[in-house]
């Protein structure tokens, strides 16, 4: 069973930055697919960014150029650097992972990830 623990959420003003972290209970290299999702009140959970073990990434159009996903195999942590935050980025952010099998490569589809963290709240005020 894979456990994922997020941290780094908080409140920030528009234009500010936050960095989210996700610590998996497995060695991160054994998790080829990792991603960040978010869910705002009353909305569906949506993919923000995903990263494969080879370093390839994919982002939602709404965050391209502002967010960056990365994985540190040495520290065994997944990151989401969020810059130029906007009020519409307010949501609970979830770390997700999967062992792969091809389907999760460069995927932002919720159904392609089998393991989820509990989420961390990000609130951006105008």
XYZ file of N, CA, C and O in Angstrom:
504
model
N 0.836 -1.181 0.000
C 0.000 0.000 0.000
C 0.882 1.247 0.000
O 1.776 1.372 0.829
N 0.635 2.141 -0.917
C 1.410 3.370 -1.019
C 0.709 4.466 -0.235
O -0.491 4.701 -0.403
N 1.458 5.124 0.609
C 0.929 6.282 1.318
C 1.638 7.532 0.815
O 2.845 7.525 0.585
N 0.860 8.589 0.644
C 1.385 9.861 0.153
C 0.996 10.942 1.156
O -0.177 11.071 1.512
N 1.966 11.727 1.580
C 1.705 12.768 2.575
C 2.115 14.119 2.000
O 3.301 14.347 1.712
N 1.120 14.999 1.847
C 1.377 16.331 1.314
C 1.667 17.319 2.443
O 1.190 17.153 3.567
N 2.399 18.364 2.096
C 2.647 19.474 3.012
C 2.940 20.722 2.190
O 3.191 20.629 0.981
N 2.904 21.866 2.854
C 3.278 23.110 2.195
C 2.133 24.014 1.819
O 2.361 25.120 1.308
N 0.907 23.579 2.036
C -0.220 24.447 1.723
C -0.299 25.626 2.682
O 0.421 25.689 3.674
N -1.181 26.568 2.364
C -1.348 27.724 3.220
C -2.110 28.814 2.505
O -2.729 28.578 1.464
N -2.051 30.001 3.085
C -2.740 31.162 2.528
C -1.714 32.146 2.005
O -0.694 32.399 2.647
N -2.007 32.718 0.851
C -1.091 33.656 0.222
C -1.901 34.666 -0.575
O -3.031 34.375 -1.006
N -1.349 35.835 -0.783
C -2.022 36.840 -1.604
C -1.740 36.582 -3.079
O -0.744 35.944 -3.437
N -2.616 37.069 -3.904
C -2.445 36.927 -5.348
C -1.078 37.454 -5.772
O -0.633 38.504 -5.292
N -0.432 36.699 -6.654
C 0.901 37.053 -7.088
C 2.001 36.386 -6.288
O 3.176 36.414 -6.688
N 1.636 35.766 -5.183
C 2.612 35.109 -4.336
C 2.951 33.705 -4.802
O 2.472 33.246 -5.849
N 3.781 33.034 -4.018
C 4.265 31.700 -4.368
C 4.134 30.752 -3.183
O 4.173 31.170 -2.025
N 3.987 29.478 -3.512
C 4.013 28.410 -2.518
C 4.686 27.201 -3.150
O 4.629 27.027 -4.375
N 5.279 26.354 -2.324
C 5.812 25.098 -2.811
C 5.209 23.960 -2.009
O 5.350 23.916 -0.781
N 4.540 23.079 -2.700
C 3.961 21.903 -2.080
C 4.942 20.744 -2.168
O 5.693 20.626 -3.139
N 4.905 19.884 -1.151
C 5.740 18.693 -1.121
C 4.872 17.467 -0.901
O 3.833 17.539 -0.251
N 5.334 16.357 -1.441
C 4.632 15.083 -1.264
C 5.674 14.012 -0.972
O 6.590 13.798 -1.777
N 5.525 13.358 0.167
C 6.462 12.315 0.568
C 5.774 10.959 0.465
O 4.834 10.676 1.210
N 6.218 10.106 -0.451
C 5.616 8.776 -0.579
C 6.266 7.774 0.368
O 7.425 7.939 0.762
N 5.514 6.745 0.715
C 6.060 5.704 1.589
C 6.942 4.734 0.808
O 7.691 3.961 1.398
N 6.850 4.760 -0.523
C 7.705 3.953 -1.386
C 8.871 4.791 -1.879
O 8.779 6.018 -1.940
N 9.937 4.137 -2.242
C 11.021 4.821 -2.929
C 10.457 5.439 -4.200
O 9.837 4.737 -5.002
N 10.668 6.735 -4.358
C 9.991 7.465 -5.413
C 10.316 6.906 -6.799
O 9.496 6.966 -7.715
N 11.504 6.320 -6.934
C 11.875 5.793 -8.245
C 10.994 4.619 -8.640
O 10.810 4.335 -9.830
N 10.403 3.961 -7.652
C 9.523 2.828 -7.952
C 8.133 3.283 -8.364
O 7.293 2.448 -8.704
N 7.888 4.572 -8.288
C 6.598 5.119 -8.692
C 6.790 5.910 -9.978
O 7.071 7.113 -9.936
N 6.635 5.283 -11.119
C 6.950 5.959 -12.371
C 6.083 7.196 -12.615
O 6.549 8.187 -13.158
N 4.828 7.118 -12.220
C 3.894 8.205 -12.486
C 3.526 8.917 -11.194
O 3.032 8.283 -10.249
N 3.725 10.222 -11.173
C 3.301 11.034 -10.040
C 2.683 12.314 -10.570
O 3.042 12.782 -11.661
N 1.769 12.857 -9.788
C 1.044 14.027 -10.286
C 0.455 14.826 -9.132
O 0.388 14.351 -7.999
N 0.046 16.021 -9.451
C -0.713 16.874 -8.545
C -2.073 17.149 -9.175
O -2.165 17.468 -10.365
N -3.090 17.028 -8.343
C -4.451 17.378 -8.725
C -4.955 18.431 -7.748
O -4.361 18.656 -6.688
N -6.061 19.059 -8.087
C -6.681 19.999 -7.162
C -8.190 19.933 -7.298
O -8.719 19.560 -8.352
N -8.850 20.304 -6.217
C -10.309 20.319 -6.222
C -10.807 21.531 -5.471
O -10.553 21.678 -4.270
N -11.467 22.408 -6.199
C -12.072 23.594 -5.617
C -13.496 23.258 -5.166
O -14.105 22.321 -5.678
N -14.040 24.019 -4.222
C -15.398 23.747 -3.742
C -16.416 23.728 -4.883
O -16.452 24.634 -5.711
N -17.196 22.667 -4.934
C -18.229 22.564 -5.946
C -17.749 22.165 -7.320
O -18.544 22.142 -8.273
N -16.466 21.850 -7.447
C -15.917 21.489 -8.760
C -15.311 20.097 -8.721
O -15.007 19.560 -7.658
N -15.112 19.532 -9.892
C -14.470 18.229 -9.994
C -12.973 18.343 -9.729
O -12.376 19.407 -9.918
N -12.389 17.221 -9.321
C -10.947 17.197 -9.152
C -10.287 17.233 -10.534
O -10.667 16.470 -11.428
N -9.304 18.107 -10.696
C -8.661 18.270 -11.995
C -7.155 18.113 -11.879
O -6.551 18.457 -10.857
N -6.563 17.590 -12.945
C -5.120 17.432 -12.982
C -4.419 18.759 -13.167
O -4.843 19.580 -13.984
N -3.357 18.975 -12.426
C -2.574 20.214 -12.503
C -1.276 19.956 -13.270
O -0.932 20.690 -14.191
N -0.560 18.932 -12.873
C 0.692 18.589 -13.528
C 1.077 17.164 -13.201
O 0.763 16.670 -12.127
N 1.727 16.512 -14.145
C 2.193 15.148 -13.906
C 3.635 15.036 -14.357
O 4.113 15.805 -15.209
N 4.340 14.079 -13.770
C 5.737 13.863 -14.115
C 6.029 12.374 -14.124
O 5.608 11.638 -13.225
N 6.724 11.938 -15.161
C 7.080 10.538 -15.267
C 8.496 10.352 -14.734
O 9.228 11.322 -14.541
N 8.858 9.102 -14.520
C 10.157 8.799 -13.951
C 11.295 9.340 -14.812
O 12.359 9.678 -14.289
N 11.064 9.452 -16.132
C 12.127 9.951 -17.013
C 12.217 11.471 -17.014
O 13.024 12.044 -17.744
N 11.352 12.107 -16.215
C 11.398 13.557 -16.104
C 10.433 14.297 -17.009
O 10.298 15.521 -16.895
N 9.765 13.587 -17.892
C 8.824 14.259 -18.780
C 7.621 14.748 -17.975
O 7.179 14.089 -17.033
N 7.124 15.908 -18.354
C 6.042 16.551 -17.610
C 4.893 16.958 -18.522
O 5.050 17.102 -19.734
N 3.745 17.146 -17.892
C 2.573 17.663 -18.583
C 1.823 18.552 -17.614
O 1.728 18.248 -16.431
N 1.295 19.670 -18.128
C 0.594 20.625 -17.291
C -0.776 20.961 -17.861
O -0.990 20.951 -19.072
N -1.676 21.312 -16.959
C -2.943 21.867 -17.390
C -2.689 23.246 -17.980
O -1.789 23.967 -17.536
N -3.475 23.615 -18.979
C -3.276 24.906 -19.628
C -3.371 26.064 -18.633
O -2.675 27.075 -18.778
N -4.193 25.918 -17.629
C -4.432 27.004 -16.675
C -3.225 27.324 -15.804
O -3.174 28.388 -15.190
N -2.248 26.411 -15.744
C -1.089 26.642 -14.871
C 0.227 26.692 -15.627
O 1.278 26.940 -15.017
N 0.204 26.476 -16.933
C 1.435 26.491 -17.720
C 2.147 27.829 -17.560
O 1.541 28.889 -17.637
N 3.447 27.755 -17.316
C 4.247 28.955 -17.143
C 4.247 29.494 -15.724
O 5.033 30.391 -15.402
N 3.370 28.966 -14.879
C 3.302 29.426 -13.486
C 3.684 28.327 -12.491
O 4.260 28.614 -11.449
N 3.323 27.097 -12.796
C 3.586 25.970 -11.893
C 4.673 25.083 -12.485
O 4.796 24.969 -13.704
N 5.425 24.447 -11.601
C 6.447 23.500 -12.042
C 6.442 22.289 -11.129
O 6.550 22.430 -9.908
N 6.343 21.104 -11.729
C 6.376 19.863 -10.970
C 7.765 19.247 -11.100
O 8.383 19.300 -12.164
N 8.259 18.693 -10.008
C 9.575 18.064 -10.041
C 9.610 16.936 -9.016
O 8.805 16.907 -8.081
N 10.549 16.021 -9.216
C 10.705 14.906 -8.280
C 12.183 14.789 -7.928
O 13.047 14.828 -8.808
N 12.455 14.687 -6.648
C 13.824 14.576 -6.151
C 14.027 13.149 -5.666
O 13.553 12.772 -4.597
N 14.728 12.356 -6.473
C 14.929 10.953 -6.120
C 15.820 10.796 -4.884
O 15.707 9.828 -4.148
N 16.705 11.765 -4.659
C 17.609 11.680 -3.509
C 16.847 11.919 -2.206
O 17.031 11.199 -1.225
N 15.986 12.938 -2.204
C 15.216 13.259 -1.008
C 13.900 12.493 -0.939
O 13.207 12.535 0.080
N 13.580 11.805 -2.052
C 12.337 11.028 -2.104
C 11.108 11.901 -1.907
O 10.223 11.599 -1.097
N 11.052 13.019 -2.625
C 9.959 13.965 -2.495
C 9.514 14.437 -3.873
O 10.333 14.635 -4.763
N 8.207 14.614 -4.013
C 7.617 15.244 -5.184
C 7.267 16.676 -4.812
O 6.747 16.926 -3.725
N 7.559 17.618 -5.731
C 7.290 19.028 -5.455
C 6.305 19.607 -6.480
O 6.205 19.130 -7.608
N 5.633 20.660 -6.045
C 4.893 21.511 -6.962
C 5.200 22.953 -6.583
O 4.752 23.436 -5.538
N 6.001 23.602 -7.408
C 6.310 25.018 -7.201
C 5.229 25.835 -7.889
O 5.012 25.676 -9.098
N 4.571 26.690 -7.131
C 3.467 27.489 -7.667
C 3.817 28.958 -7.551
O 4.010 29.477 -6.439
N 3.923 29.633 -8.676
C 4.263 31.051 -8.728
C 3.105 31.840 -9.316
O 2.243 31.291 -10.003
N 3.126 33.145 -9.062
C 2.084 34.025 -9.592
C 0.694 33.452 -9.331
O -0.135 33.348 -10.244
N 0.458 33.089 -8.105
C -0.819 32.465 -7.747
C -1.975 33.439 -7.919
O -1.836 34.649 -7.701
N -3.104 32.874 -8.295
C -4.313 33.666 -8.521
C -5.435 33.111 -7.655
O -5.402 31.931 -7.277
N -6.450 33.920 -7.363
C -7.563 33.429 -6.528
C -8.198 32.154 -7.067
O -8.634 31.300 -6.278
N -8.199 31.990 -8.370
C -8.808 30.779 -8.951
C -7.957 29.536 -8.740
O -8.391 28.428 -9.071
N -6.770 29.695 -8.176
C -5.946 28.530 -7.821
C -6.340 27.971 -6.448
O -5.809 26.932 -6.034
N -7.221 28.654 -5.751
C -7.668 28.194 -4.443
C -8.340 26.836 -4.561
O -9.277 26.659 -5.344
N -7.837 25.870 -3.790
C -8.347 24.501 -3.863
C -7.614 23.638 -2.848
O -6.613 24.077 -2.256
N -8.093 22.438 -2.678
C -7.328 21.414 -1.965
C -6.473 20.705 -3.015
O -6.992 20.262 -4.046
N -5.192 20.629 -2.752
C -4.251 20.030 -3.698
C -3.887 18.624 -3.214
O -3.550 18.425 -2.044
N -3.942 17.672 -4.143
C -3.695 16.270 -3.842
C -2.492 15.748 -4.631
O -2.354 16.016 -5.830
N -1.690 14.986 -3.958
C -0.613 14.249 -4.599
C -1.166 12.898 -5.044
O -1.966 12.277 -4.317
N -0.753 12.443 -6.214
C -1.231 11.162 -6.730
C -0.067 10.393 -7.334
O 0.906 10.992 -7.797
N -0.193 9.075 -7.331
C 0.878 8.240 -7.870
C 0.305 6.951 -8.438
O -0.814 6.540 -8.095
N 1.092 6.337 -9.305
C 0.697 5.045 -9.847
C 1.939 4.308 -10.303
O 2.950 4.934 -10.654
N 1.844 2.983 -10.318
C 2.987 2.189 -10.740
C 3.127 2.111 -12.247
O 4.103 1.540 -12.743
N 2.203 2.659 -12.960
C 2.385 2.784 -14.404
C 1.652 1.733 -15.198
O 0.474 1.529 -15.003
N 2.365 1.100 -16.082
C 1.715 0.208 -17.031
C 1.369 0.939 -18.293
O 0.628 0.450 -19.115
N 1.918 2.169 -18.429
C 1.741 2.929 -19.656
C 0.601 3.912 -19.628
O 0.674 4.981 -20.243
N -0.471 3.583 -18.929
C -1.659 4.426 -19.009
C -1.453 5.786 -18.357
O -2.108 6.757 -18.729
N -0.589 5.881 -17.344
C -0.460 7.125 -16.604
C 0.620 8.033 -17.159
O 0.819 9.136 -16.661
N 1.311 7.596 -18.196
C 2.385 8.408 -18.771
C 1.817 9.709 -19.298
O 0.923 9.716 -20.144
N 2.326 10.844 -18.767
C 1.860 12.174 -19.180
C 0.339 12.330 -19.074
O -0.289 12.998 -19.894
N -0.219 11.709 -18.072
C -1.663 11.763 -17.898
C -2.055 12.767 -16.827
O -1.359 12.933 -15.826
N -3.182 13.423 -17.040
C -3.797 14.282 -16.035
C -5.208 13.797 -15.722
O -6.033 14.549 -15.207
N -5.447 12.526 -16.057
C -6.762 11.936 -15.815
C -6.802 11.289 -14.436
O -5.954 10.448 -14.111
N -7.793 11.652 -13.679
C -7.915 11.141 -12.310
C -7.925 9.621 -12.267
O -7.313 9.011 -11.371
N -8.570 8.992 -13.188
C -8.711 7.545 -13.188
C -7.436 6.781 -13.475
O -7.384 5.564 -13.280
N -6.391 7.481 -13.929
C -5.126 6.814 -14.243
C -4.197 6.712 -13.037
O -3.094 6.182 -13.153
N -4.631 7.218 -11.898
C -3.794 7.195 -10.696
C -4.528 6.443 -9.591
O -5.673 6.747 -9.274
N -3.825 5.485 -8.993
C -4.462 4.623 -8.012
C -4.206 4.978 -6.565
O -4.874 4.458 -5.671
N -3.267 5.877 -6.325
C -2.900 6.208 -4.949
C -2.982 7.719 -4.749
O -2.516 8.494 -5.600
N -3.543 8.104 -3.598
C -3.811 9.510 -3.336
C -3.435 9.895 -1.920
O -3.564 9.085 -0.985
N -2.984 11.143 -1.779
C -2.779 11.694 -0.459
C -4.067 12.274 0.092
O -5.107 12.236 -0.570
N -3.972 12.824 1.290
C -5.145 13.392 1.958
C -5.444 14.818 1.515
O -6.538 15.320 1.772
N -4.492 15.471 0.904
C -4.715 16.817 0.401
C -4.198 17.898 1.333
O -4.099 17.704 2.544
N -3.869 19.035 0.745
C -3.436 20.200 1.509
C -4.110 21.436 0.914
O -4.188 21.586 -0.313
N -4.604 22.302 1.788
C -5.390 23.453 1.342
C -4.472 24.588 0.882
O -3.515 24.948 1.571
N -4.816 25.154 -0.264
C -4.156 26.363 -0.761
C -5.230 27.415 -0.952
O -6.215 27.188 -1.656
N -5.033 28.571 -0.323
C -5.997 29.665 -0.423
C -5.276 30.907 -0.913
O -4.286 31.323 -0.319
N -5.774 31.475 -1.998
C -5.172 32.670 -2.587
C -6.186 33.799 -2.512
O -7.284 33.696 -3.059
N -5.816 34.861 -1.847
C -6.714 36.001 -1.689
C -6.334 37.111 -2.654
O -5.166 37.299 -2.988
N -7.343 37.856 -3.058
C -7.102 38.944 -4.025
C -6.727 40.234 -3.324
O -6.832 40.353 -2.108
